[in-house]
Short mmCIF file of C-alpha atoms in Angstrom, two decimals:
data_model
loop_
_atom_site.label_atom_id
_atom_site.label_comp_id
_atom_site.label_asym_id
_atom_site.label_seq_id
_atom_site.Cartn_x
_atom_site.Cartn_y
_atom_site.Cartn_z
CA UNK A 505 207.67 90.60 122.55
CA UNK A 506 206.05 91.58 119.26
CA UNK A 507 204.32 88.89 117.33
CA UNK A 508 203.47 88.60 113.64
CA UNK A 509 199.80 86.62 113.70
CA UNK A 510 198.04 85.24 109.96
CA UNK A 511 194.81 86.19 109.32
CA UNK A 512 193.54 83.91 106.49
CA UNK A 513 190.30 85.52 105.28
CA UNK A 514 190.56 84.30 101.49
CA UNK A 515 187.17 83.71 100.65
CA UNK A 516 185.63 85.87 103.35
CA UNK A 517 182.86 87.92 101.50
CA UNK A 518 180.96 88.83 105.01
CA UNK A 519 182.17 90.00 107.81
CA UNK A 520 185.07 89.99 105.22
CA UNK A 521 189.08 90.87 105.53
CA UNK A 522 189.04 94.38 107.09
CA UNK A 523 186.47 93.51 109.83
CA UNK A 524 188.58 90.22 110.16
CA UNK A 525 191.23 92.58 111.15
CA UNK A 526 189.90 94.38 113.13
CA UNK A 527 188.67 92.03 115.46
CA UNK A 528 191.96 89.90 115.63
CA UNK A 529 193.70 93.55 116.01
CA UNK A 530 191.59 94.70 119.43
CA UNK A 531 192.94 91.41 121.12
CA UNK A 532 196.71 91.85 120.09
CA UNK A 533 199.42 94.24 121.56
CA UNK A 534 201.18 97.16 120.53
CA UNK A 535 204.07 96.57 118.17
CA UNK A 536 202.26 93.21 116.66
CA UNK A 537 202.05 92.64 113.19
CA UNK A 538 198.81 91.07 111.26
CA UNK A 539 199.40 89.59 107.96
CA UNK A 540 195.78 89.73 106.36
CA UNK A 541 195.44 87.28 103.34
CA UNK A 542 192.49 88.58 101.13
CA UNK A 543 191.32 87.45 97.76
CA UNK A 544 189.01 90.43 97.54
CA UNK A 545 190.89 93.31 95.33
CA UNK A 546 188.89 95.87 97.68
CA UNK A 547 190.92 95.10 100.78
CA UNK A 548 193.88 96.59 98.99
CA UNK A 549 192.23 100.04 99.45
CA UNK A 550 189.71 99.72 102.20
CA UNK A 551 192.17 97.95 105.03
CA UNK A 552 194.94 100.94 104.27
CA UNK A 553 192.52 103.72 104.74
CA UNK A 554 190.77 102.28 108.26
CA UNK A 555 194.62 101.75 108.88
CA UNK A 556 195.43 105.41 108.89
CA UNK A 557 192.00 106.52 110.45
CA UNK A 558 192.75 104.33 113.22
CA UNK A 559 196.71 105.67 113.80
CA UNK A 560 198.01 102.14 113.13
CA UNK A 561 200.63 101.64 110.34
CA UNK A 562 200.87 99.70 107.07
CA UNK A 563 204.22 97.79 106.85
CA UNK A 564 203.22 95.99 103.04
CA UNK A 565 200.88 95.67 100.38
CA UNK A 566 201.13 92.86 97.66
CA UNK A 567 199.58 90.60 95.72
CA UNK A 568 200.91 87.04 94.61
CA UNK A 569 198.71 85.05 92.38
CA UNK A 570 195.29 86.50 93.13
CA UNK A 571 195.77 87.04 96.80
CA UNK A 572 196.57 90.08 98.65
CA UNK A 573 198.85 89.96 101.30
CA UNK A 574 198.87 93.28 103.57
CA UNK A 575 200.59 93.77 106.71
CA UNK A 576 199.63 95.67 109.49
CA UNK A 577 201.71 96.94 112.62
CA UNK A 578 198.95 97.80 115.79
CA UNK A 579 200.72 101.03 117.39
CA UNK A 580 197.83 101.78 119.75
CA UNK B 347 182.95 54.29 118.08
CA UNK B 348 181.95 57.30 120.38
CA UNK B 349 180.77 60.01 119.01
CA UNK B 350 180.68 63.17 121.49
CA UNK B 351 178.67 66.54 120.45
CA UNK B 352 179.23 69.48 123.13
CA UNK B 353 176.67 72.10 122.31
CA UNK B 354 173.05 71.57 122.20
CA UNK B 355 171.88 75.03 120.36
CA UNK B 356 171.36 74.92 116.39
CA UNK B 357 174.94 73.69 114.80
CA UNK B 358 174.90 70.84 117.71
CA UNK B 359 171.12 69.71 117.44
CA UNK B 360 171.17 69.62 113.44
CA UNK B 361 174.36 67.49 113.59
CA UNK B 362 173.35 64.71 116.04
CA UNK B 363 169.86 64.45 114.44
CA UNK B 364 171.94 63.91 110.93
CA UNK B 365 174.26 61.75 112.28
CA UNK B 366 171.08 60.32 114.13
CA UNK B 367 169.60 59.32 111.37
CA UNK B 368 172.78 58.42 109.05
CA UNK B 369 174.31 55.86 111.86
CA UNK B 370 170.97 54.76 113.08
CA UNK B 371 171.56 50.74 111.81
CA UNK B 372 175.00 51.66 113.51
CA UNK B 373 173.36 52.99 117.07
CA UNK B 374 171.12 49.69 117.20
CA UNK B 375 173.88 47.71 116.26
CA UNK B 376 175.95 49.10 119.79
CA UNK B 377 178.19 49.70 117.33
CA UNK B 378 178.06 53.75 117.55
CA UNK B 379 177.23 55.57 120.28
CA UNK B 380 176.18 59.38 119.94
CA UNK B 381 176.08 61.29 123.18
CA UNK B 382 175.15 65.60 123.34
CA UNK B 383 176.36 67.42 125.93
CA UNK B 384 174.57 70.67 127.19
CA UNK B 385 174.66 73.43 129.57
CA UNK B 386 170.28 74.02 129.16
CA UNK B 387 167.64 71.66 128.88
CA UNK B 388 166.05 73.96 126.79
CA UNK B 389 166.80 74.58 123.15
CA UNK B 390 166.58 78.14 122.41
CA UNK B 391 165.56 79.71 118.76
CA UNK B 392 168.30 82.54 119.14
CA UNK B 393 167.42 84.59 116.00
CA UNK B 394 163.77 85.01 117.27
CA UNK B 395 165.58 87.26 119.73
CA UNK B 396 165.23 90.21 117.68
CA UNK B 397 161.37 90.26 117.20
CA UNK B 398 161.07 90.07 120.99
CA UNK B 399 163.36 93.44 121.27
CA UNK B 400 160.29 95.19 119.06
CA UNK B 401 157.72 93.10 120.73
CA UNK B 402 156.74 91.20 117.31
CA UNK B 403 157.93 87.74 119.12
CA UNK B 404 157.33 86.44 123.07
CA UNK B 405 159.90 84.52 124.38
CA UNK B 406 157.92 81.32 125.05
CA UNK B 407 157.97 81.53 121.01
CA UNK B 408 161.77 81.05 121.70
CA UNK B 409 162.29 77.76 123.56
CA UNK B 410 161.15 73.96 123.55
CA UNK B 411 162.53 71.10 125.05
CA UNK B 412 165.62 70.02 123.70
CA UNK B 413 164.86 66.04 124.20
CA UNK B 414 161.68 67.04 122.16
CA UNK B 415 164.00 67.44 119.55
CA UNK B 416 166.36 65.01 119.50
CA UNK B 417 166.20 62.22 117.55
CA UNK B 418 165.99 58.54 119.57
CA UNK B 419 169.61 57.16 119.71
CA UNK B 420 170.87 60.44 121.06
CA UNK B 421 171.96 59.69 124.87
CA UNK B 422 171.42 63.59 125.95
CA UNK B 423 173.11 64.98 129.27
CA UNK B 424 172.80 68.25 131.00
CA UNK B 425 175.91 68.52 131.98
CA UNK B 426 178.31 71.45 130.93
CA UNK B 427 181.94 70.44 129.92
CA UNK B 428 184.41 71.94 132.44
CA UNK B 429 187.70 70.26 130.94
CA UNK B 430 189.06 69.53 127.96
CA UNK B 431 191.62 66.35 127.66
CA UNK B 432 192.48 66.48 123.82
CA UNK B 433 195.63 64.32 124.60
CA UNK B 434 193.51 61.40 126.38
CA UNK B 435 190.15 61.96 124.27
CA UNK B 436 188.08 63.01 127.21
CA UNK B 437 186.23 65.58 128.62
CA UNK B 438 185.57 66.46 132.16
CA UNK B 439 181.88 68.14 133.29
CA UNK B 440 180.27 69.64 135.98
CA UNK B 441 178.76 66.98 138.13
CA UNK B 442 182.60 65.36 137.80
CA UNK B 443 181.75 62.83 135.09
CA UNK B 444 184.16 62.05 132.66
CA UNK B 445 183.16 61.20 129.08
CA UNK B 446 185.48 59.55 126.22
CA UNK B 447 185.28 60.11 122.57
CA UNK B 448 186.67 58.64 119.01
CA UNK B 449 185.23 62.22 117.64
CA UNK B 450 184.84 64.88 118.92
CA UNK B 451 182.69 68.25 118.16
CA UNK B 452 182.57 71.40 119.75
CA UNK B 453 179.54 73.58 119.06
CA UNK B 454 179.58 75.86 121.81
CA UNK B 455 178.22 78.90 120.52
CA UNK B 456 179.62 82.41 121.38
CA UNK B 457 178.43 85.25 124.11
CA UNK B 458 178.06 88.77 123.92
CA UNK B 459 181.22 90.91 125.25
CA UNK B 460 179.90 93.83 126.12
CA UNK B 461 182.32 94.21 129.00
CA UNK B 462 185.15 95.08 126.36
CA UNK B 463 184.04 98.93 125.82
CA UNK B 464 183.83 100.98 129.04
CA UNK B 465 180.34 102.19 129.67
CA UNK B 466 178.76 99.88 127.17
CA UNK B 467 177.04 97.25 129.55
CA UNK B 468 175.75 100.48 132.05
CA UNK B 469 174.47 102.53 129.10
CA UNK B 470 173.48 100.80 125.86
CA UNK B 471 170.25 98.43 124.80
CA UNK B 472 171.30 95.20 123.48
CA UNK B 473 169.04 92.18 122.45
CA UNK B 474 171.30 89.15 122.60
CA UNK B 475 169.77 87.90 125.32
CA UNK B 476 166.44 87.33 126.22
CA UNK B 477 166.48 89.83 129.34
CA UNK B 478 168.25 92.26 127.29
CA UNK B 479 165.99 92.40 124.39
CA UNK B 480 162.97 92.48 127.07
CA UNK B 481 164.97 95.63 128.82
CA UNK B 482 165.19 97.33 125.20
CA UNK B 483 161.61 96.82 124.00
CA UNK B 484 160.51 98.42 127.60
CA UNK B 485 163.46 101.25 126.74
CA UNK B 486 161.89 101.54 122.72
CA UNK B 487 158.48 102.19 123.97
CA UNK B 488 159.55 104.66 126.59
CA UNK B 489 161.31 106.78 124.16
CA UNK B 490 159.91 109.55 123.86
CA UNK B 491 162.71 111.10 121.18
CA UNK B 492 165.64 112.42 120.42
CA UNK B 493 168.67 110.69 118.58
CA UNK B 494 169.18 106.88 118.79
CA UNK B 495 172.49 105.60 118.17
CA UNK B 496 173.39 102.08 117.00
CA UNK B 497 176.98 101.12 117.39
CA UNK B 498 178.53 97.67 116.10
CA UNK B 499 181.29 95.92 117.33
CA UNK B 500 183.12 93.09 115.82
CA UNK B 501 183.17 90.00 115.54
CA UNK B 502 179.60 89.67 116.05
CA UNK B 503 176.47 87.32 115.86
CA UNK B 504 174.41 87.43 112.66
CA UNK B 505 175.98 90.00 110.67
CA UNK B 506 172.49 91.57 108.94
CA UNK B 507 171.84 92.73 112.42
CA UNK B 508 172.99 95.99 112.52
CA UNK B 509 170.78 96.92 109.22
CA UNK B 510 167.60 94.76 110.54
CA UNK B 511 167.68 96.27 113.93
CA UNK B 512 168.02 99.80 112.33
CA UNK B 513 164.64 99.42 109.87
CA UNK B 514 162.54 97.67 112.88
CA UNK B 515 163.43 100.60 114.82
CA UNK B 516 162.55 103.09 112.13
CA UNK B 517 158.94 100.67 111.95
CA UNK B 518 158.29 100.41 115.60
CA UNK B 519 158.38 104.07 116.25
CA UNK B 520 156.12 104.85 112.99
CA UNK B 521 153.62 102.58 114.65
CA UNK B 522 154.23 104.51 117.91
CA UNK B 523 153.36 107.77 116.03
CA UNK B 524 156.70 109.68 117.02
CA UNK B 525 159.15 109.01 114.30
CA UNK B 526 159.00 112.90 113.28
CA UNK B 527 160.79 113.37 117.46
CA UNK B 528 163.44 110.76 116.34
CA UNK B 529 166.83 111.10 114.67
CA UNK B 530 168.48 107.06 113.57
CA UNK B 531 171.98 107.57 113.81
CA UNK B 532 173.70 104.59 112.47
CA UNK B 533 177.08 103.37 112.78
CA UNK B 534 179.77 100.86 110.90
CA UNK B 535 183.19 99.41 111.65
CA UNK B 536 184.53 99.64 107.95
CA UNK B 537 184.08 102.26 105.28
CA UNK B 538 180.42 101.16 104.42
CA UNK B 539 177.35 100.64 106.51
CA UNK B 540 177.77 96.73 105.55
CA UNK B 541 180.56 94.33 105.08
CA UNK B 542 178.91 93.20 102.16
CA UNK B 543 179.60 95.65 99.60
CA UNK B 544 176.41 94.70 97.51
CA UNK B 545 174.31 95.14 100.64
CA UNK B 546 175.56 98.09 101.67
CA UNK B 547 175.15 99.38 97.94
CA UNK B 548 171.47 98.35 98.36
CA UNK B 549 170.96 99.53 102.11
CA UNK B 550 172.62 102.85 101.46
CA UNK B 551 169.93 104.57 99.18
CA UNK B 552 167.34 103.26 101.70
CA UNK B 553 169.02 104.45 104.56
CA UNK B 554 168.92 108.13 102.72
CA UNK B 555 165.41 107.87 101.62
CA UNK B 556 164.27 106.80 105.40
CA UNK B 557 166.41 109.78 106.53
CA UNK B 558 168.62 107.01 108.25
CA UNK B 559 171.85 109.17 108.95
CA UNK B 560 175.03 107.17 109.23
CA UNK B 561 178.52 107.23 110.05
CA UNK B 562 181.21 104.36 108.90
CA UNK B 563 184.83 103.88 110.06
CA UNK B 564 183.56 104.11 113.39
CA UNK B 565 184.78 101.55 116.17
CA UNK B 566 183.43 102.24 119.43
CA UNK B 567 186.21 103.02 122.56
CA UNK B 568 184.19 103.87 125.49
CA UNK B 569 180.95 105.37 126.39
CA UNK B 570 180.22 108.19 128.42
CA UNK B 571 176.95 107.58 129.91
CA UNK B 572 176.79 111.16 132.28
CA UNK B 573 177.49 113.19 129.01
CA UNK B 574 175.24 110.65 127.13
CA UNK B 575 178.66 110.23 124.68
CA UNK B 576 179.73 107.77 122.63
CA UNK B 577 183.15 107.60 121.56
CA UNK B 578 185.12 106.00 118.45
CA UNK B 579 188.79 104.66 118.07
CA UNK B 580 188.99 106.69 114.80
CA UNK B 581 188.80 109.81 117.29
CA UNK B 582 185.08 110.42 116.68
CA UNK B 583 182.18 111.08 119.45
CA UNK B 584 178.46 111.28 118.98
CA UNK B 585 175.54 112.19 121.38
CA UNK B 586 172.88 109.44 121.83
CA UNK B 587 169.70 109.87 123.79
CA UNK B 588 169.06 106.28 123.27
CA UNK B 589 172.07 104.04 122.65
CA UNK B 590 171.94 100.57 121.05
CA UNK B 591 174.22 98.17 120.39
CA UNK B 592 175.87 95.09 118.52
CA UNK B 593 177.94 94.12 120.91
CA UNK B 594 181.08 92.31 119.82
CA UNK B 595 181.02 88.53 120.65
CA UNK B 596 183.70 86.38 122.35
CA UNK B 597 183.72 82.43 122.46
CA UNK B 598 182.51 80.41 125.48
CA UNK B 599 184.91 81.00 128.58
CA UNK B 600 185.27 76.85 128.73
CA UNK B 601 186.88 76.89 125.02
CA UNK B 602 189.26 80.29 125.89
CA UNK B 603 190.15 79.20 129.58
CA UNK B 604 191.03 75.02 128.59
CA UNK B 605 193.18 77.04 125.72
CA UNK B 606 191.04 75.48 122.67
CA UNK B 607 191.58 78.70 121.13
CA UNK B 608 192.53 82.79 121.50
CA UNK B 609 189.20 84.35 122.62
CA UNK B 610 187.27 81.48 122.87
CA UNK B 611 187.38 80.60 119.00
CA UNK B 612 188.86 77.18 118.11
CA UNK B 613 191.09 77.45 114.83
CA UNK B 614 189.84 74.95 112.49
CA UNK B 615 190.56 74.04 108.67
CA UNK B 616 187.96 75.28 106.42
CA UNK B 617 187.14 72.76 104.49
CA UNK B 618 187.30 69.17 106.96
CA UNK B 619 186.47 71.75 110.23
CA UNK B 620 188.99 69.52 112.15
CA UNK B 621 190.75 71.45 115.08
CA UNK B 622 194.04 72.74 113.90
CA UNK B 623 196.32 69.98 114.84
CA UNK B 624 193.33 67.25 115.51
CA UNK B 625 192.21 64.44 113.61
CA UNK B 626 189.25 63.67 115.82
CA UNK B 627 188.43 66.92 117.08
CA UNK B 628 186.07 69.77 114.74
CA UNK B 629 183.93 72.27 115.50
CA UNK B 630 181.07 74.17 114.05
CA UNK B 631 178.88 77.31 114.30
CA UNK B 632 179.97 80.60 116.32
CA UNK B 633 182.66 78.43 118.06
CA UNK B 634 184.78 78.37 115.34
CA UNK B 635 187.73 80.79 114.10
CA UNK B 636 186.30 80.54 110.35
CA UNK B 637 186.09 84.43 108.52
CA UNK B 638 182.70 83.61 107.73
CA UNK B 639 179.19 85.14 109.44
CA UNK B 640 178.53 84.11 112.92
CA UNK B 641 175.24 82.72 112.00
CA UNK B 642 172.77 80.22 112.32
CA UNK B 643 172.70 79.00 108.69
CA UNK B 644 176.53 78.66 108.84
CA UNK B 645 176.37 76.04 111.93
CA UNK B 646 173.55 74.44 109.90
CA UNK B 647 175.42 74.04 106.78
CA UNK B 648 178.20 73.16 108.48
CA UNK B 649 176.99 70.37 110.49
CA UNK B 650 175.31 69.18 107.36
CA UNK B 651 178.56 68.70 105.94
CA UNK B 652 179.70 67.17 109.41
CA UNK B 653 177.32 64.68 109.92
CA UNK B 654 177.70 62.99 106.03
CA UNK B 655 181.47 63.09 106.79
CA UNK B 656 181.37 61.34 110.17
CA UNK B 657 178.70 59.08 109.15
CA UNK B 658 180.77 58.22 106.13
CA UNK B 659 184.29 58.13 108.37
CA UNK B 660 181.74 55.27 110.51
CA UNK B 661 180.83 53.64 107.19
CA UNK B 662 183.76 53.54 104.30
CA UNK B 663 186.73 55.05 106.87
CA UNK B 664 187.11 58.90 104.75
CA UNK B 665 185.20 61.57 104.85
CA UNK B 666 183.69 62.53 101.27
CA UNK B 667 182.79 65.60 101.20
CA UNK B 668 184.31 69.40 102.23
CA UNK B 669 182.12 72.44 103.46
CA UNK B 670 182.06 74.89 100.75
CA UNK B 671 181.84 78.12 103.05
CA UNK B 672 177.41 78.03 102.21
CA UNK B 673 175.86 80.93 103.87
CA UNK B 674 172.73 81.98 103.27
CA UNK B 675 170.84 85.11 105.85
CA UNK B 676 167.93 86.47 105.70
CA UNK B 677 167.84 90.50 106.02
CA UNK B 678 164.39 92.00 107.20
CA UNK B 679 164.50 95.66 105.62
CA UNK B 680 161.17 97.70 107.62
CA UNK B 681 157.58 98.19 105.82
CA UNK B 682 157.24 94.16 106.05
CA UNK B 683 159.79 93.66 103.40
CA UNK B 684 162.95 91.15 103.33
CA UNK B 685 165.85 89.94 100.96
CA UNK B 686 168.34 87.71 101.67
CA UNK B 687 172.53 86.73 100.86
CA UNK B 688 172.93 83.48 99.81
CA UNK B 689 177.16 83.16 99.36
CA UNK B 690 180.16 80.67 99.77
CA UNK B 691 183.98 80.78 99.66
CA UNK B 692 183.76 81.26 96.23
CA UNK B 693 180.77 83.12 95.36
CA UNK B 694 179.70 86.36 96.34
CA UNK B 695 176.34 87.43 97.68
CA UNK B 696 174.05 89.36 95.09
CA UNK B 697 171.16 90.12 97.12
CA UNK B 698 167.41 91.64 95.56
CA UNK B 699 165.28 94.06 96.25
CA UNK B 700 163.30 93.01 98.98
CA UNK B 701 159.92 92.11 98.96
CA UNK B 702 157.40 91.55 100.94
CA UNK B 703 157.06 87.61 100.15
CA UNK B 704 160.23 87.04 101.81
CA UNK B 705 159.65 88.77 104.75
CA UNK B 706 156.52 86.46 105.49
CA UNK B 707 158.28 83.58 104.53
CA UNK B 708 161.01 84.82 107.44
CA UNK B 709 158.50 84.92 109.81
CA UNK B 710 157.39 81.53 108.40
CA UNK B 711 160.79 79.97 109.25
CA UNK B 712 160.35 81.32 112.64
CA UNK B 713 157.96 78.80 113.10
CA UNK B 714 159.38 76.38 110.83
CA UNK B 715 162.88 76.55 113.05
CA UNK B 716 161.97 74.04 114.71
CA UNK B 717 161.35 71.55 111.87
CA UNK B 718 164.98 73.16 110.41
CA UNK B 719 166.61 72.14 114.62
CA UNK B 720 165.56 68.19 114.04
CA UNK B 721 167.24 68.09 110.55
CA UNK B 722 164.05 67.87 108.75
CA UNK B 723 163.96 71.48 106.11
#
């Protein structure tokens, strides 16, 4: 059964949100969702475009004062 | 009140020396007892690891005795934890002791997994360990050309790494005379060749003017070591002659297997570094799930901010302090020239050009490590 896992990487200048990801990602199966919390504006555009190089899908995008809450679904 | 410290590598040895030294009227008192568990007798400088992959360190350089460094009041144990009890505030060890604790740290460290990529362990120089950084400086000066591939995979130790290993590469075989035979191919995770953006803003232009070529978005899959073939999740492949990698870590088996924590990491708050759930359970250094670097200074910082927290818990019953997220790495960049990143939760890194000052006051703290281990720099 899918799972939706928190990845809380406010604050997280290195190895920083999208590496964050990608390690919690490798360890999760297909159909989970990753909620990556970011207060770094950059994640908005660098975790959506590894997200589409790596044939995984975006499910949301938003920000709610100052931190950026993007969603992730892990389809391979 | 017993105090119990699994781990005896830097996050572990800076916090009992601390706490040591803070509780000491405590300890004589019988009122405090502070006990270190490990799994070596020997304390070992882990960061000195890559000088002895490029032959600028020996690995006696790497080790002393860890009751050499221990303050007195520390009862010290080899004896590797086997279980965890959370609910009954004991641990279990390997010659079938059982040890109980008021608080409880776990400083464990983390292990290269370079079983998670097909190929990787058969094909690819690492230096995480002492044989394997041995095994690549014997591969280094064998090389007689051709392309040499790093590859990174995540989460790993010491995030500067990647770049560090690349320029002492790029130095070693200038010494050796054949840098014209060799191509650096370097590869990144994310869409830069560092996760900090400033670094990678300063590495980049060096990396072009060294003729460094580099590739980002690139996550290894497997490795095809007949074809000499390394392969990406993002669908990309790249022929190596000479393949080197930063592996991607995992937590100790004991923390993943007693279910501390998914892949060996235990899930902590940021701030108090309690165990999710625990009052009287925290952990420091690699072991932790923190999204910070996987570095020595990290476990130092943090046990810094430990050790005045239990000590003051002993003393006035609160802690009185949080960690602030203080990193601070050094980042060796070839031709005998350093910088560093110096950040927390709240500030970015804005690191210099390097100079060449820094770099010999790195391979001053080398030597100083050991000074930095017993809680005295």
């Amino acid at each position: 059964m899918a799972e939706k896992m928190l990845i809380d990487a406010r604050g997280s200048f290195c190895p920083g949100p999208l590496m964050e990801l990608i390690a919690k990602l490798k360890s999760g199966q297909v159909g989970d969702e990753f909620e990556v919390l970011s207060s770094d504006k950059g994640s908005a555009k660098d975790i959506p475009e590894w997200v589409e190089k790596a044939g995984h899908e975006m499910v949301e995008s938003r920000q709610d004062k100052g931190v950026w809450h993007i969603t992730v679904r892990k389809m391979r | 009140m017993k105090i119990l410290i699994i781990g005896g590598g830097m996050g572990g040895t800076i916090l009992a020396n601390n706490l040591a030294r803070r509780l000491s009227t405590e300890i004589k008192a019988g009122k405090v007892n502070l006990t270190m568990l490990s799994a070596s007798d020997q304390h070992f400088y882990q960061p000195g690891l890559l000088y002895l992959a490029v032959g600028q360190m020996m690995p006696d350089e790497l080790y002393r005795d860890q009751v050499s460094l221990l303050e007195p009041g520390i009862e010290f144990h080899v004896d590797p934890v086997t279980e965890f009890h959370l609910d009954d505030n004991q641990v279990k060890t390997q010659s079938d002791r059982s040890y109980d604790y008021d608080v409880l740290v776990v400083a464990t460290g983390s292990r290269p997994n370079m079983e998670e990529i097909p190929g990787l362990a058969e094909n690819a120089e690492m230096f995480y360990t002492e044989e394997g950084a041995l095994k690549m400086l014997k591969s280094l000066r064998e090389f007689e050309g051709g392309r040499v591939v790093v590859c990174v995979g995540v989460p790993h130790k010491c995030p500067m790494a990647p770049l560090e290993i690349t320029f002492m590469m790029h130095d070693f075989f200038k010494v050796r005379g054949i840098l014209d035979k060799v191509e650096l191919y370097y590869t990144y995770p994310i869409g830069r060749i560092h996760s900090l953006e400033n670094v990678a803003k300063w590495a980049t232009p060096e990396f072009d003017q060294l003729g460094i070529k580099y590739e980002t978005f690139f996550n290894m899959k497997e490795v095809d070591g007949e074809n000499k073939i390394l392969r990406s999740e993002e669908g990309a492949e790249v022929e190596y002659d000479l393949l080197v990698t930063i592996p991607a870590h995992k937590g100790m088996e004991v923390v993943e297997s007693q279910g501390l924590g998914k892949d060996g990491w235990v899930p902590i708050d940021r701030l108090r570094l309690n165990m999710e759930g625990r009052d009287n359970v925290f952990a420091i250094g690699d072991t932790t799930n923190l999204p910070i670097s996987k570095a020595g200074s990290t476990a130092h910082f943090e046990a810094e901010a430990l050790g005045e927290n239990i000590a003051s818990m002993v003393k006035i019953g609160q802690p009185t302090r949080d960690y602030d997220g203080k990193v601070f790495c050094f980042i060796e960049a070839g031709k005998d020239r350093a910088t560093y990143a110096s950040f927390d939760y709240l500030n970015p890194p804005d690191p210099k050009p390097p100079t060449r000052a820094v770099h010999w006051f790195k391979v001053a703290y080398n030597q100083m490590y050991w000074a930095s281990a017993r809680g005295l720099l």
